[in-house]
PDB file of C-alpha atoms in Angstrom:
ATOM      1  CA  UNK A  26       0.097 -39.038 -59.644  1.00  0.00           C
ATOM      2  CA  UNK A  27       1.670 -42.069 -57.862  1.00  0.00           C
ATOM      3  CA  UNK A  28       5.949 -41.002 -58.465  1.00  0.00           C
ATOM      4  CA  UNK A  29       5.584 -43.862 -61.696  1.00  0.00           C
ATOM      5  CA  UNK A  30       3.838 -41.333 -63.603  1.00  0.00           C
ATOM      6  CA  UNK A  31       5.403 -38.446 -62.028  1.00  0.00           C
ATOM      7  CA  UNK A  32       8.272 -40.153 -63.530  1.00  0.00           C
ATOM      8  CA  UNK A  33       7.999 -41.432 -66.774  1.00  0.00           C
ATOM      9  CA  UNK A  34       6.756 -37.690 -67.630  1.00  0.00           C
ATOM     10  CA  UNK A  35       9.898 -36.300 -66.820  1.00  0.00           C
ATOM     11  CA  UNK A  36      12.109 -39.275 -68.555  1.00  0.00           C
ATOM     12  CA  UNK A  37      10.369 -39.259 -71.742  1.00  0.00           C
ATOM     13  CA  UNK A  38      11.978 -36.337 -73.548  1.00  0.00           C
ATOM     14  CA  UNK A  39      15.348 -38.617 -73.289  1.00  0.00           C
ATOM     15  CA  UNK A  40      14.140 -41.811 -74.211  1.00  0.00           C
ATOM     16  CA  UNK A  41      11.923 -44.455 -73.257  1.00  0.00           C
ATOM     17  CA  UNK A  42      10.998 -45.716 -69.880  1.00  0.00           C
ATOM     18  CA  UNK A  43      10.782 -49.681 -69.218  1.00  0.00           C
ATOM     19  CA  UNK A  44       7.897 -49.883 -66.811  1.00  0.00           C
ATOM     20  CA  UNK A  45       8.498 -52.405 -64.756  1.00  0.00           C
ATOM     21  CA  UNK A  46       6.488 -54.638 -61.847  1.00  0.00           C
ATOM     22  CA  UNK A  47       9.128 -53.339 -59.259  1.00  0.00           C
ATOM     23  CA  UNK A  48       9.278 -50.163 -60.319  1.00  0.00           C
ATOM     24  CA  UNK A  49      11.082 -48.325 -63.969  1.00  0.00           C
ATOM     25  CA  UNK A  50      14.533 -48.874 -65.826  1.00  0.00           C
ATOM     26  CA  UNK A  51      16.122 -45.686 -67.992  1.00  0.00           C
ATOM     27  CA  UNK A  52      18.608 -47.338 -69.943  1.00  0.00           C
ATOM     28  CA  UNK A  53      21.290 -45.607 -71.571  1.00  0.00           C
ATOM     29  CA  UNK A  54      24.087 -45.447 -73.526  1.00  0.00           C
ATOM     30  CA  UNK A  55      25.879 -46.180 -77.161  1.00  0.00           C
ATOM     31  CA  UNK A  56      24.350 -49.342 -78.391  1.00  0.00           C
ATOM     32  CA  UNK A  57      28.258 -50.186 -80.134  1.00  0.00           C
ATOM     33  CA  UNK A  58      30.142 -49.710 -76.240  1.00  0.00           C
ATOM     34  CA  UNK A  59      32.263 -51.642 -74.090  1.00  0.00           C
ATOM     35  CA  UNK A  60      29.448 -53.802 -72.529  1.00  0.00           C
ATOM     36  CA  UNK A  61      32.239 -55.659 -70.022  1.00  0.00           C
ATOM     37  CA  UNK A  62      31.654 -53.415 -66.881  1.00  0.00           C
ATOM     38  CA  UNK A  63      28.056 -52.116 -67.037  1.00  0.00           C
ATOM     39  CA  UNK A  64      26.733 -49.722 -64.082  1.00  0.00           C
ATOM     40  CA  UNK A  65      22.867 -49.487 -62.863  1.00  0.00           C
ATOM     41  CA  UNK A  66      22.343 -46.619 -60.268  1.00  0.00           C
ATOM     42  CA  UNK A  67      19.893 -47.748 -57.934  1.00  0.00           C
ATOM     43  CA  UNK A  68      17.930 -45.308 -56.131  1.00  0.00           C
ATOM     44  CA  UNK A  69      15.234 -47.858 -54.450  1.00  0.00           C
ATOM     45  CA  UNK A  70      13.653 -45.575 -52.390  1.00  0.00           C
ATOM     46  CA  UNK A  71      11.815 -42.971 -55.013  1.00  0.00           C
ATOM     47  CA  UNK A  72       9.926 -40.931 -52.116  1.00  0.00           C
ATOM     48  CA  UNK A  73      13.389 -39.388 -51.901  1.00  0.00           C
ATOM     49  CA  UNK A  74      12.585 -36.952 -54.252  1.00  0.00           C
ATOM     50  CA  UNK A  75      16.068 -35.355 -54.249  1.00  0.00           C
ATOM     51  CA  UNK A  76      17.631 -38.051 -55.502  1.00  0.00           C
ATOM     52  CA  UNK A  77      15.142 -39.064 -58.394  1.00  0.00           C
ATOM     53  CA  UNK A  78      15.968 -35.099 -59.293  1.00  0.00           C
ATOM     54  CA  UNK A  79      19.518 -35.324 -59.278  1.00  0.00           C
ATOM     55  CA  UNK A  80      19.404 -39.009 -62.198  1.00  0.00           C
ATOM     56  CA  UNK A  81      16.056 -36.566 -64.054  1.00  0.00           C
ATOM     57  CA  UNK A  82      19.574 -34.189 -64.754  1.00  0.00           C
ATOM     58  CA  UNK A  83      22.462 -36.559 -64.944  1.00  0.00           C
ATOM     59  CA  UNK A  84      20.170 -38.421 -67.492  1.00  0.00           C
ATOM     60  CA  UNK A  85      19.441 -34.681 -69.222  1.00  0.00           C
ATOM     61  CA  UNK A  86      23.154 -34.117 -68.884  1.00  0.00           C
ATOM     62  CA  UNK A  87      24.200 -37.089 -70.108  1.00  0.00           C
ATOM     63  CA  UNK A  88      22.546 -37.906 -73.683  1.00  0.00           C
ATOM     64  CA  UNK A  89      24.088 -34.441 -74.962  1.00  0.00           C
ATOM     65  CA  UNK A  90      26.489 -36.673 -74.846  1.00  0.00           C
ATOM     66  CA  UNK A  91      28.252 -40.154 -76.328  1.00  0.00           C
ATOM     67  CA  UNK A  92      28.629 -42.078 -73.453  1.00  0.00           C
ATOM     68  CA  UNK A  93      30.595 -45.468 -73.871  1.00  0.00           C
ATOM     69  CA  UNK A  94      29.139 -48.570 -72.845  1.00  0.00           C
ATOM     70  CA  UNK A  95      25.456 -49.966 -71.722  1.00  0.00           C
ATOM     71  CA  UNK A  96      25.031 -48.301 -68.296  1.00  0.00           C
ATOM     72  CA  UNK A  97      20.943 -47.939 -66.648  1.00  0.00           C
ATOM     73  CA  UNK A  98      18.864 -46.085 -63.984  1.00  0.00           C
ATOM     74  CA  UNK A  99      16.909 -48.613 -62.224  1.00  0.00           C
ATOM     75  CA  UNK A 100      14.037 -46.322 -59.486  1.00  0.00           C
ATOM     76  CA  UNK A 101      11.537 -48.575 -56.568  1.00  0.00           C
ATOM     77  CA  UNK A 102      13.925 -51.647 -57.029  1.00  0.00           C
ATOM     78  CA  UNK A 103      17.110 -53.566 -57.184  1.00  0.00           C
ATOM     79  CA  UNK A 104      16.966 -55.218 -61.029  1.00  0.00           C
ATOM     80  CA  UNK A 105      18.729 -58.266 -61.654  1.00  0.00           C
ATOM     81  CA  UNK A 106      21.178 -56.991 -63.543  1.00  0.00           C
ATOM     82  CA  UNK A 107      25.647 -57.991 -64.783  1.00  0.00           C
ATOM     83  CA  UNK A 108      27.333 -55.368 -63.722  1.00  0.00           C
ATOM     84  CA  UNK A 109      28.147 -52.727 -60.791  1.00  0.00           C
ATOM     85  CA  UNK A 110      25.383 -51.790 -59.207  1.00  0.00           C
ATOM     86  CA  UNK A 111      26.008 -48.530 -56.892  1.00  0.00           C
ATOM     87  CA  UNK A 112      22.974 -46.761 -54.974  1.00  0.00           C
ATOM     88  CA  UNK A 113      21.855 -43.622 -54.755  1.00  0.00           C
ATOM     89  CA  UNK A 114      20.482 -43.180 -51.525  1.00  0.00           C
ATOM     90  CA  UNK A 115      20.247 -39.991 -48.042  1.00  0.00           C
ATOM     91  CA  UNK A 116      22.873 -40.207 -45.664  1.00  0.00           C
ATOM     92  CA  UNK A 117      23.982 -39.029 -42.730  1.00  0.00           C
ATOM     93  CA  UNK A 118      26.396 -35.877 -43.227  1.00  0.00           C
ATOM     94  CA  UNK A 119      27.301 -32.368 -43.290  1.00  0.00           C
ATOM     95  CA  UNK A 120      25.761 -29.601 -45.248  1.00  0.00           C
ATOM     96  CA  UNK A 121      27.112 -27.459 -47.111  1.00  0.00           C
ATOM     97  CA  UNK A 122      30.482 -30.974 -47.709  1.00  0.00           C
ATOM     98  CA  UNK A 123      29.213 -31.832 -50.709  1.00  0.00           C
ATOM     99  CA  UNK A 124      27.937 -35.760 -51.611  1.00  0.00           C
ATOM    100  CA  UNK A 125      28.366 -38.541 -49.326  1.00  0.00           C
ATOM    101  CA  UNK A 126      30.415 -41.165 -51.282  1.00  0.00           C
ATOM    102  CA  UNK A 127      30.249 -45.169 -48.374  1.00  0.00           C
ATOM    103  CA  UNK A 128      31.094 -47.872 -49.675  1.00  0.00           C
ATOM    104  CA  UNK A 129      31.713 -48.129 -53.005  1.00  0.00           C
ATOM    105  CA  UNK A 130      34.248 -48.804 -55.189  1.00  0.00           C
ATOM    106  CA  UNK A 131      37.033 -47.496 -55.357  1.00  0.00           C
ATOM    107  CA  UNK A 132      36.995 -46.045 -58.865  1.00  0.00           C
ATOM    108  CA  UNK A 133      33.960 -44.092 -57.592  1.00  0.00           C
ATOM    109  CA  UNK A 134      36.685 -42.072 -55.591  1.00  0.00           C
ATOM    110  CA  UNK A 135      39.189 -41.521 -58.103  1.00  0.00           C
ATOM    111  CA  UNK A 136      36.278 -40.752 -60.729  1.00  0.00           C
ATOM    112  CA  UNK A 137      35.202 -38.071 -57.754  1.00  0.00           C
ATOM    113  CA  UNK A 138      38.826 -36.242 -57.559  1.00  0.00           C
ATOM    114  CA  UNK A 139      39.942 -36.346 -60.783  1.00  0.00           C
ATOM    115  CA  UNK A 140      37.059 -34.376 -61.576  1.00  0.00           C
ATOM    116  CA  UNK A 141      37.795 -31.759 -58.548  1.00  0.00           C
ATOM    117  CA  UNK A 142      34.222 -32.757 -57.153  1.00  0.00           C
ATOM    118  CA  UNK A 143      34.432 -32.401 -52.927  1.00  0.00           C
ATOM    119  CA  UNK A 144      33.219 -34.433 -51.303  1.00  0.00           C
ATOM    120  CA  UNK A 145      32.563 -36.477 -47.697  1.00  0.00           C
ATOM    121  CA  UNK A 146      32.960 -39.749 -46.897  1.00  0.00           C
ATOM    122  CA  UNK A 147      29.518 -41.299 -45.015  1.00  0.00           C
ATOM    123  CA  UNK A 148      29.007 -44.862 -43.264  1.00  0.00           C
ATOM    124  CA  UNK A 149      26.247 -47.360 -45.592  1.00  0.00           C
ATOM    125  CA  UNK A 150      26.450 -48.402 -49.152  1.00  0.00           C
ATOM    126  CA  UNK A 151      26.744 -46.183 -52.584  1.00  0.00           C
ATOM    127  CA  UNK A 152      26.527 -42.572 -52.526  1.00  0.00           C
ATOM    128  CA  UNK A 153      24.289 -39.622 -51.942  1.00  0.00           C
ATOM    129  CA  UNK A 154      23.109 -36.623 -50.776  1.00  0.00           C
ATOM    130  CA  UNK A 155      23.192 -35.893 -46.806  1.00  0.00           C
ATOM    131  CA  UNK A 156      19.877 -35.460 -45.452  1.00  0.00           C
ATOM    132  CA  UNK A 157      19.936 -31.910 -44.770  1.00  0.00           C
ATOM    133  CA  UNK A 158      21.693 -31.449 -48.064  1.00  0.00           C
ATOM    134  CA  UNK A 159      22.471 -27.785 -49.263  1.00  0.00           C
ATOM    135  CA  UNK A 160      21.787 -26.931 -53.342  1.00  0.00           C
ATOM    136  CA  UNK A 161      25.338 -27.241 -53.735  1.00  0.00           C
ATOM    137  CA  UNK A 162      25.750 -30.267 -52.807  1.00  0.00           C
ATOM    138  CA  UNK A 163      22.915 -31.514 -54.846  1.00  0.00           C
ATOM    139  CA  UNK A 164      24.741 -29.962 -58.136  1.00  0.00           C
ATOM    140  CA  UNK A 165      28.041 -32.020 -56.620  1.00  0.00           C
ATOM    141  CA  UNK A 166      26.218 -35.050 -56.708  1.00  0.00           C
ATOM    142  CA  UNK A 167      24.277 -34.752 -60.285  1.00  0.00           C
ATOM    143  CA  UNK A 168      27.774 -33.548 -61.473  1.00  0.00           C
ATOM    144  CA  UNK A 169      29.779 -36.982 -59.671  1.00  0.00           C
ATOM    145  CA  UNK A 170      26.776 -39.697 -61.487  1.00  0.00           C
ATOM    146  CA  UNK A 171      27.712 -38.001 -64.842  1.00  0.00           C
ATOM    147  CA  UNK A 172      31.204 -38.357 -64.115  1.00  0.00           C
ATOM    148  CA  UNK A 173      30.856 -41.852 -62.656  1.00  0.00           C
ATOM    149  CA  UNK A 174      28.107 -42.496 -65.946  1.00  0.00           C
ATOM    150  CA  UNK A 175      30.850 -41.572 -68.280  1.00  0.00           C
ATOM    151  CA  UNK A 176      33.670 -42.288 -66.726  1.00  0.00           C
ATOM    152  CA  UNK A 177      32.992 -45.599 -65.728  1.00  0.00           C
TER     153      UNK A 177
END
């Protein structure tokens, strides 16, 4: 089973998964929310499976709440998107120090701090996990993704 089929099966309980020629898209949120500043979480390398697991866990938690606005997760590619792109990736970082936040909008840092999420800074674009992450790093990244999606 390739990653697309595996991921579609994982996401199916939470909503429709759209398959494009380049990858998968899962859209979530409130149909009546504010569309002016949409957010897309991008996982360009779904073979970095822990990042996919972060996204699936966050999606599962987010679908239990009314998330304002309309946002999406894209797997395997960067979609044409009018809004803010936030890449999820693996970084060089210290295990046990929390998720890594690289070059992102200042708003992401404020959301992390407001939610008491311990993080470390890294080089490169996006947010993610240190390559040798711990379970605590993983759970903190899930919490960060959820907080950013909810508060964006």
